[in-house]
């Protein structure tokens, strides 16, 4: 039975999403509790899956019983298991939080919850897929609901959802071009088979073009600077109930897809000097980490500031994943997990500021006359983790990326992590200055935090601290997954 866990993790939200319109046809009020139930079960199943992978090793799953390369191959390895648990957990917290801020017209909207479940099933499929074409299929299964969720609030959000659709579809087209090139050169799309055939073909124009197109397509999906332009507007205009879900999952899973492709296809000893995009990966990460932080610093809109901060963090993760040593790789994956939690918490905070204070910008937040000790506490914990101070998980992720950079004597990469940290500190100083400012002539009143908001944000904050306190076993687990 445990061998079926990968397909069960995909089918649970997929069937739930497809069946939800039928089940709630006569009672739309059931849509929200049923979605919460499905996502709760998904978290439990993901935890069981991680336990099984830890105790018995990776699960190689052949969809329909047809073995690769004829059939569809899935790989449920330690990295996939921990990522699926992470996205399941942050998605459940985001949905619980969303009960407070979801627009009234969406509160009992079956299509809204259907889109969330279908997007989640696509994300799970991306993480498990072990062949290039199926990654494309699941990328689109996740992306189509994501476009609709950005635009579901109406108004200007529709414009930015349409732009997200255009740019992301261009990324998907590039990715598919890469798939075609690699199939033409090797005759297979299964990653295990590609890993055996590519080393002797690395000078082939088709292989060089294929790998370049694959990366460029996924770079748009992960919003790697300068291919990030869809993200800030989409996250700013998306409903507050949707932004935490998107910010904590969509870009993270795209970078996991690239990491799986890179580490499966480019095995040690493979000559990559003929593929420029593989040679300059660290440099692209350095540019994204520094410019993302700098762009966040000059923002006055709170959601846009957090969005650019997330773009900078994609650069940090790419640096660690591309340095080529196990310390940096495990640090990058640890930071990715932590960043998923941080991004969810940040956009929960941003949505709560809009809900309580009508504060979209730092100036509007400065004029707010009520304060919540609970929200203030969560903000402080998130800021400590974002900046990268102990005992939060953010510190240990950045620390190991720096150690990996020093091992490779890549001092510019280590500098980029430090510079990104200082830029993060600078824009959080701006947030704190607005948050703790008390308008003249007003006495701050306490805002009441409902249980669903308190639980979701408190759980995210606790997760950041627990990731820090238990960083060593988690890091060793990720280190072991690299084979080091």
Coordinates of C-alpha atoms in Angstrom, one line a residue:
X1 CA 0.0 0.0 0.0
X2 CA 2.8 2.4 0.8
X3 CA 4.0 2.0 -2.8
X4 CA 0.8 3.8 -3.9
X5 CA 1.4 6.9 -1.7
X6 CA 2.7 9.2 -4.6
X7 CA -0.4 8.6 -6.7
X8 CA -2.7 9.0 -3.7
X9 CA -1.1 12.3 -2.9
X10 CA -1.9 13.5 -6.5
X11 CA -5.4 12.0 -6.8
X12 CA -6.7 13.3 -3.4
X13 CA -6.7 17.0 -4.4
X14 CA -7.4 16.2 -8.1
X15 CA -10.4 14.0 -7.5
X16 CA -11.5 16.4 -4.8
X17 CA -11.3 19.3 -7.2
X18 CA -13.2 17.5 -10.0
X19 CA -15.9 16.2 -7.7
X20 CA -16.4 19.4 -5.6
X21 CA -18.9 21.0 -8.1
X22 CA -21.0 17.8 -8.1
X23 CA -21.0 17.3 -4.3
X24 CA -21.8 20.9 -3.5
X25 CA -24.3 21.5 -6.3
X26 CA -27.2 21.7 -3.8
X27 CA -25.3 23.2 -0.9
X28 CA -22.5 25.5 -1.8
X29 CA -21.7 26.1 1.9
X30 CA -20.0 22.7 2.0
X31 CA -17.3 23.8 -0.5
X32 CA -15.0 25.4 2.1
X33 CA -15.2 22.7 4.9
X34 CA -14.8 19.9 2.3
X35 CA -11.7 21.6 0.8
X36 CA -10.3 22.1 4.3
X37 CA -10.9 18.4 5.0
X38 CA -9.2 17.3 1.8
X39 CA -6.2 19.5 2.5
X40 CA -6.0 18.3 6.1
X41 CA -6.0 14.7 4.8
X42 CA -3.3 15.7 2.3
X43 CA -1.1 16.9 5.1
X44 CA -1.5 13.6 7.0
X45 CA -0.8 11.6 3.9
X46 CA 2.2 13.7 3.1
X47 CA 3.6 13.1 6.6
X48 CA 3.0 9.4 6.3
X49 CA 4.8 9.5 2.9
X50 CA 7.8 11.2 4.4
X51 CA 7.9 8.7 7.2
X52 CA 7.8 5.8 4.7
X53 CA 10.5 7.4 2.5
X54 CA 12.7 7.9 5.5
X55 CA 12.3 4.3 6.7
X56 CA 12.3 2.4 3.4
X57 CA 14.0 4.7 0.9
X58 CA 12.8 6.3 -2.3
X59 CA 9.7 5.0 -4.1
X60 CA 9.9 4.5 -7.8
X61 CA 6.3 4.6 -9.1
X62 CA 5.3 3.5 -12.6
X63 CA 1.9 5.0 -13.4
X64 CA -0.6 2.3 -14.5
X65 CA 2.1 -0.4 -14.0
X66 CA 3.9 0.5 -17.2
X67 CA 7.6 0.8 -16.5
X68 CA 9.7 3.6 -18.0
X69 CA 10.6 4.5 -20.7
X70 CA 7.2 3.3 -22.2
X71 CA 5.2 4.3 -19.2
X72 CA 5.1 7.4 -16.9
X73 CA 7.7 7.3 -14.2
X74 CA 7.4 9.1 -10.8
X75 CA 10.2 9.4 -8.2
X76 CA 9.2 9.9 -4.6
X77 CA 12.7 10.6 -3.1
X78 CA 13.5 12.4 0.2
X79 CA 13.6 15.8 -1.4
X80 CA 10.2 15.3 -3.1
X81 CA 8.7 13.9 0.1
X82 CA 9.7 16.9 2.2
X83 CA 8.7 19.4 -0.5
X84 CA 5.2 17.8 -0.8
X85 CA 4.8 18.0 2.9
X86 CA 5.8 21.6 2.9
X87 CA 3.5 22.8 0.2
X88 CA 0.6 20.8 1.7
X89 CA 1.2 22.4 5.1
X90 CA 1.5 26.0 3.9
X91 CA -1.5 25.5 1.6
X92 CA -3.6 24.3 4.5
X93 CA -2.5 27.3 6.7
X94 CA -3.2 29.7 3.8
X95 CA -6.7 28.3 3.4
X96 CA -7.4 28.6 7.1
X97 CA -6.1 32.1 7.1
X98 CA -8.2 32.9 3.9
X99 CA -11.4 32.2 5.8
X100 CA -11.0 35.7 7.4
X101 CA -10.1 37.7 4.3
X102 CA -11.7 35.9 1.5
X103 CA -14.1 38.2 -0.5
X104 CA -17.7 37.6 0.4
X105 CA -18.5 36.6 -3.2
X106 CA -15.9 33.8 -3.0
X107 CA -16.8 32.6 0.5
X108 CA -19.1 29.9 -0.8
X109 CA -17.8 29.8 -4.4
X110 CA -17.3 26.2 -5.5
X111 CA -15.1 27.2 -8.5
X112 CA -12.8 29.1 -6.2
X113 CA -12.1 26.0 -4.0
X114 CA -12.0 23.8 -7.1
X115 CA -9.2 25.9 -8.5
X116 CA -7.2 25.7 -5.3
X117 CA -7.4 21.9 -5.2
X118 CA -6.6 21.4 -8.9
X119 CA -3.6 23.8 -8.6
X120 CA -2.4 21.8 -5.6
X121 CA -2.6 18.5 -7.5
X122 CA -0.6 20.0 -10.3
X123 CA 2.1 21.1 -7.9
X124 CA 2.3 17.6 -6.4
X125 CA 2.6 16.1 -9.9
X126 CA 5.5 18.5 -10.8
X127 CA 7.5 17.4 -7.7
X128 CA 7.1 13.7 -8.4
X129 CA 7.4 13.6 -12.2
X130 CA 10.6 11.9 -13.4
X131 CA 10.3 12.6 -17.1
X132 CA 10.5 16.0 -18.9
X133 CA 7.1 15.9 -20.7
X134 CA 5.1 15.1 -17.6
X135 CA 6.7 18.0 -15.8
X136 CA 5.3 20.2 -18.6
X137 CA 1.9 18.6 -18.2
X138 CA 1.8 19.2 -14.4
X139 CA 3.3 22.7 -14.8
X140 CA 0.2 23.6 -16.9
X141 CA -2.2 21.8 -14.6
X142 CA -0.9 24.0 -11.8
X143 CA -0.6 27.2 -13.9
X144 CA -4.1 27.3 -15.4
X145 CA -5.9 27.5 -11.9
X146 CA -3.2 29.9 -10.7
X147 CA -4.1 32.4 -13.5
X148 CA -7.8 32.1 -12.7
X149 CA -7.1 32.6 -8.9
X150 CA -5.1 35.8 -9.6
X151 CA -7.9 37.2 -11.7
X152 CA -10.9 35.9 -9.7
X153 CA -11.2 39.1 -7.7
X154 CA -12.0 41.0 -10.9
X155 CA -11.0 44.6 -11.7
X156 CA -7.4 45.3 -12.4
X157 CA -6.5 41.8 -11.2
X158 CA -7.9 40.5 -14.5
X159 CA -5.3 42.5 -16.5
X160 CA -2.4 41.2 -14.4
X161 CA -3.8 37.7 -14.5
X162 CA -3.9 37.9 -18.3
X163 CA -0.3 39.2 -18.3
X164 CA 0.7 36.3 -16.0
X165 CA -1.0 33.9 -18.4
X166 CA 0.9 35.4 -21.4
X167 CA 4.3 35.4 -19.8
X168 CA 3.9 32.0 -18.1
X169 CA 2.6 30.5 -21.4
X170 CA 5.7 31.9 -23.1
X171 CA 7.8 30.1 -20.5
X172 CA 5.8 26.9 -21.1
X173 CA 6.5 27.2 -24.8
X174 CA 10.2 27.6 -24.2
X175 CA 10.2 24.6 -21.9
X176 CA 8.3 22.5 -24.5
X177 CA 10.9 23.6 -27.2
X178 CA 13.6 22.3 -24.8
X179 CA 11.7 19.0 -24.4
X180 CA 11.5 18.6 -28.2
X181 CA 15.2 19.4 -28.7
X182 CA 16.3 16.8 -26.1
X183 CA 14.0 14.2 -27.5
X184 CA 15.3 14.8 -31.0
X185 CA 18.9 14.4 -29.8
X186 CA 18.4 11.4 -27.4
X187 CA 15.1 9.6 -28.3
X188 CA 13.9 9.7 -24.7
X189 CA 12.4 12.0 -22.1
X190 CA 12.9 9.8 -19.0
X191 CA 15.4 11.5 -16.8
X192 CA 17.2 8.3 -15.8
X193 CA 17.7 7.4 -19.5
X194 CA 18.7 11.0 -20.4
X195 CA 21.4 10.9 -17.7
X196 CA 23.0 7.9 -19.5
X197 CA 22.8 9.4 -23.0
X198 CA 23.6 13.1 -22.5
X199 CA 27.3 12.9 -21.4
X200 CA 28.4 11.9 -24.9
X201 CA 26.1 14.5 -26.6
X202 CA 26.9 17.7 -24.6
X203 CA 28.4 19.4 -27.7
X204 CA 25.3 18.7 -29.7
X205 CA 23.5 21.9 -30.8
X206 CA 20.2 20.2 -30.0
X207 CA 21.2 19.3 -26.5
X208 CA 22.7 22.8 -25.8
X209 CA 19.5 24.4 -27.2
X210 CA 17.3 22.0 -25.3
X211 CA 18.9 22.5 -21.9
X212 CA 18.9 26.3 -22.5
X213 CA 15.2 26.4 -23.4
X214 CA 14.3 24.2 -20.4
X215 CA 16.0 26.5 -18.0
X216 CA 14.6 29.7 -19.6
X217 CA 11.1 28.3 -19.5
X218 CA 11.4 27.4 -15.8
X219 CA 13.2 30.7 -15.0
X220 CA 10.0 32.5 -16.1
X221 CA 7.9 30.1 -14.0
X222 CA 10.1 30.7 -10.9
X223 CA 10.2 34.5 -11.5
X224 CA 14.0 34.6 -11.8
X225 CA 15.1 38.2 -12.3
X226 CA 15.0 39.7 -15.0
X227 CA 12.2 37.3 -16.1
X228 CA 10.1 38.1 -13.0
X229 CA 7.8 40.9 -14.3
X230 CA 4.6 38.9 -14.0
X231 CA 5.0 38.3 -10.2
X232 CA 4.8 41.6 -8.3
X233 CA 1.6 42.8 -10.0
X234 CA 0.0 39.4 -9.8
X235 CA 0.7 39.0 -6.1
X236 CA -0.3 42.7 -5.4
X237 CA -3.7 42.5 -7.2
X238 CA -4.6 38.8 -6.3
X239 CA -7.2 38.5 -3.5
X240 CA -5.6 38.5 -0.1
X241 CA -6.8 35.0 0.5
X242 CA -4.9 33.8 -2.6
X243 CA -1.6 35.6 -2.4
X244 CA -0.1 33.5 0.5
X245 CA -1.0 30.3 -1.3
X246 CA 0.7 31.5 -4.6
X247 CA 3.7 33.1 -2.9
X248 CA 4.5 30.0 -0.9
X249 CA 4.1 27.3 -3.6
X250 CA 4.2 28.3 -7.3
X251 CA 7.8 29.6 -7.7
X252 CA 9.2 27.2 -5.1
X253 CA 7.9 24.2 -7.1
X254 CA 9.3 25.6 -10.4
X255 CA 12.8 25.8 -8.9
X256 CA 12.4 22.3 -7.4
X257 CA 11.6 21.1 -11.0
X258 CA 14.8 22.7 -12.3
X259 CA 16.9 21.3 -9.5
X260 CA 15.6 17.8 -10.2
X261 CA 16.3 18.2 -13.9
X262 CA 19.8 19.6 -13.3
X263 CA 20.9 17.1 -10.8
X264 CA 19.3 14.1 -12.7
X265 CA 20.7 15.0 -16.1
X266 CA 24.0 16.7 -15.3
X267 CA 25.8 14.0 -13.3
X268 CA 29.3 14.6 -11.9
X269 CA 32.0 14.6 -14.6
X270 CA 29.7 15.8 -17.3
X271 CA 31.3 18.7 -19.3
X272 CA 28.9 21.7 -19.3
X273 CA 31.2 24.4 -20.7
X274 CA 29.3 24.2 -24.0
X275 CA 26.0 25.1 -22.3
X276 CA 26.4 28.8 -21.3
X277 CA 23.2 28.9 -19.2
X278 CA 24.6 26.1 -17.0
X279 CA 28.0 27.9 -16.6
X280 CA 26.4 31.2 -15.4
X281 CA 23.7 29.8 -13.0
X282 CA 25.5 31.1 -9.9
X283 CA 25.9 34.6 -11.5
X284 CA 22.2 34.7 -12.4
X285 CA 21.4 33.8 -8.8
X286 CA 23.8 36.6 -7.5
X287 CA 22.1 39.2 -9.7
X288 CA 18.6 38.1 -8.6
X289 CA 19.5 38.0 -4.9
X290 CA 21.0 41.5 -4.9
X291 CA 18.6 43.3 -7.3
X292 CA 15.6 41.6 -5.8
X293 CA 16.5 42.9 -2.3
X294 CA 17.3 46.4 -3.8
X295 CA 14.0 46.6 -5.6
X296 CA 12.1 45.5 -2.4
X297 CA 13.9 48.3 -0.5
X298 CA 12.5 51.1 -2.8
X299 CA 8.9 49.8 -2.7
X300 CA 6.2 51.6 -0.7
X301 CA 3.4 49.1 -1.4
X302 CA 3.7 46.4 1.2
X303 CA 2.7 43.5 -1.0
X304 CA 5.1 44.6 -3.7
X305 CA 7.9 44.9 -1.2
X306 CA 7.3 41.3 0.0
X307 CA 7.0 40.1 -3.6
X308 CA 10.4 41.6 -4.6
X309 CA 11.8 40.1 -1.4
X310 CA 10.7 36.7 -2.5
X311 CA 12.3 37.3 -5.9
X312 CA 15.6 38.0 -4.2
X313 CA 15.2 34.7 -2.2
X314 CA 14.8 32.8 -5.5
X315 CA 18.3 34.1 -6.4
X316 CA 19.7 32.9 -3.0
X317 CA 18.2 29.4 -3.6
X318 CA 19.6 29.3 -7.1
X319 CA 23.1 30.2 -5.8
X320 CA 23.1 27.4 -3.4
X321 CA 21.7 24.8 -5.8
X322 CA 24.3 25.7 -8.5
X323 CA 27.5 25.9 -6.5
X324 CA 28.1 22.2 -7.0
X325 CA 28.7 21.0 -3.5
X326 CA 26.4 19.2 -1.1
X327 CA 26.6 21.8 1.7
X328 CA 25.4 24.6 -0.5
X329 CA 22.7 22.3 -2.1
X330 CA 21.3 21.1 1.2
X331 CA 21.5 24.7 2.5
X332 CA 19.5 25.9 -0.6
X333 CA 16.9 23.2 -0.2
X334 CA 16.6 24.0 3.5
X335 CA 16.2 27.7 2.7
X336 CA 13.5 26.8 0.1
X337 CA 11.4 25.0 2.7
X338 CA 11.9 27.9 5.1
X339 CA 11.1 30.5 2.4
X340 CA 7.8 28.7 1.6
X341 CA 6.7 29.2 5.2
X342 CA 8.1 32.8 5.3
X343 CA 6.3 33.9 2.1
X344 CA 3.0 32.4 3.3
X345 CA 3.4 34.3 6.6
X346 CA 4.4 37.6 5.0
X347 CA 1.4 37.6 2.6
X348 CA -0.9 36.6 5.5
X349 CA 0.4 39.7 7.3
X350 CA 0.0 41.9 4.3
X351 CA -3.6 40.6 3.9
X352 CA -4.3 41.2 7.6
X353 CA -3.0 44.8 7.3
X354 CA -5.5 45.4 4.5
X355 CA -8.3 43.7 6.4
X356 CA -7.7 45.5 9.7
X357 CA -6.2 48.9 8.7
X358 CA -7.0 49.3 5.0
X359 CA -3.3 49.7 4.7
X360 CA -1.8 48.8 1.3
X361 CA 1.2 51.1 1.7
X362 CA 3.7 52.0 4.4
X363 CA 2.2 55.5 4.7
X364 CA -1.3 54.1 5.2
X365 CA 0.1 51.7 7.8
X366 CA 1.7 54.6 9.6
X367 CA -1.7 56.3 10.0
X368 CA -3.5 53.2 11.5
X369 CA -4.9 53.8 14.9
X370 CA -5.2 50.1 16.1
X371 CA -2.5 47.6 16.8
X372 CA -2.4 43.8 17.5
X373 CA 0.2 42.3 19.8
X374 CA -0.3 39.0 18.0
X375 CA 0.4 40.4 14.6
X376 CA 3.3 42.4 15.9
X377 CA 4.8 39.2 17.4
X378 CA 4.4 37.3 14.1
X379 CA 6.0 40.2 12.2
X380 CA 9.0 40.3 14.4
X381 CA 9.5 36.5 14.1
X382 CA 9.1 36.6 10.3
X383 CA 11.5 39.5 10.0
X384 CA 14.2 37.7 12.1
X385 CA 13.8 34.7 9.8
X386 CA 13.8 36.7 6.6
X387 CA 16.9 38.7 7.7
X388 CA 18.5 35.4 8.7
X389 CA 19.1 35.5 12.4
X390 CA 19.2 32.5 14.9
X391 CA 17.3 30.7 16.1
X392 CA 15.1 30.8 13.0
X393 CA 15.4 28.5 10.0
X394 CA 16.3 31.4 7.8
X395 CA 19.7 31.7 9.5
X396 CA 20.7 28.1 9.0
X397 CA 19.8 28.1 5.3
X398 CA 21.8 31.2 4.5
X399 CA 24.7 30.0 6.7
X400 CA 25.1 26.8 4.8
X401 CA 24.9 28.5 1.4
X402 CA 27.7 30.8 2.6
X403 CA 29.7 27.8 3.8
X404 CA 29.2 26.1 0.4
X405 CA 30.3 29.2 -1.4
X406 CA 33.5 29.5 0.7
X407 CA 34.2 25.8 0.1
X408 CA 34.1 26.6 -3.7
X409 CA 36.1 29.8 -3.1
X410 CA 33.2 31.6 -4.8
X411 CA 33.5 34.8 -2.7
X412 CA 31.2 36.8 -4.8
X413 CA 28.4 34.3 -4.1
X414 CA 29.1 34.6 -0.3
X415 CA 29.1 38.4 -0.7
X416 CA 25.7 38.2 -2.5
X417 CA 24.1 36.3 0.4
X418 CA 25.5 38.9 2.9
X419 CA 24.4 41.8 0.7
X420 CA 20.9 40.3 0.3
X421 CA 20.7 39.9 4.1
X422 CA 21.6 43.6 4.6
X423 CA 19.0 44.7 2.0
X424 CA 16.4 42.6 3.7
X425 CA 17.2 44.2 7.1
X426 CA 16.9 47.6 5.5
X427 CA 13.4 47.1 4.1
X428 CA 12.2 45.5 7.3
X429 CA 13.4 48.6 9.2
X430 CA 11.1 50.6 6.9
X431 CA 8.2 48.2 7.8
X432 CA 9.0 48.5 11.5
X433 CA 9.1 52.3 11.4
X434 CA 5.6 52.4 9.9
X435 CA 4.2 49.5 12.0
X436 CA 5.3 50.9 15.4
X437 CA 4.6 54.6 14.5
X438 CA 1.8 56.0 16.6
X439 CA -0.2 58.8 15.0
X440 CA -0.2 62.1 16.9
X441 CA -3.3 62.6 19.0
X442 CA -4.3 58.9 18.9
X443 CA -3.9 56.1 21.4
X444 CA -3.4 52.8 19.8
X445 CA -6.3 50.4 20.3
X446 CA -5.9 46.6 20.3
X447 CA -7.3 44.7 17.3
X448 CA -9.0 41.4 17.9
X449 CA -7.5 38.5 16.1
X450 CA -9.9 35.7 15.3
X451 CA -8.8 32.1 16.0
X452 CA -8.4 31.0 12.4
X453 CA -6.0 33.9 11.7
X454 CA -4.2 33.5 15.0
X455 CA -3.7 29.7 14.4
X456 CA -2.5 30.0 10.8
X457 CA -0.1 32.9 11.4
X458 CA 1.0 31.4 14.8
X459 CA 1.7 28.1 13.2
X460 CA 3.8 29.7 10.4
X461 CA 5.8 31.6 13.0
X462 CA 6.3 28.5 15.1
X463 CA 7.4 26.5 12.0
X464 CA 10.2 29.1 11.4
X465 CA 11.4 28.7 14.9
X466 CA 11.1 24.9 14.9
X467 CA 13.0 24.7 11.6
X468 CA 15.8 26.6 13.3
X469 CA 15.8 24.6 16.5
X470 CA 15.7 21.3 14.6
X471 CA 17.8 22.5 11.7
X472 CA 20.5 19.9 12.2
X473 CA 18.4 16.8 11.6
X474 CA 16.6 18.4 8.7
X475 CA 19.8 19.6 7.2
X476 CA 21.5 16.2 7.7
X477 CA 18.4 14.6 6.0
X478 CA 18.7 16.9 3.0
X479 CA 22.5 16.4 3.0
X480 CA 22.0 12.6 2.9
X481 CA 19.5 13.0 0.0
X482 CA 22.4 14.3 -2.1
X483 CA 24.4 11.2 -1.5
X484 CA 27.1 13.0 0.4

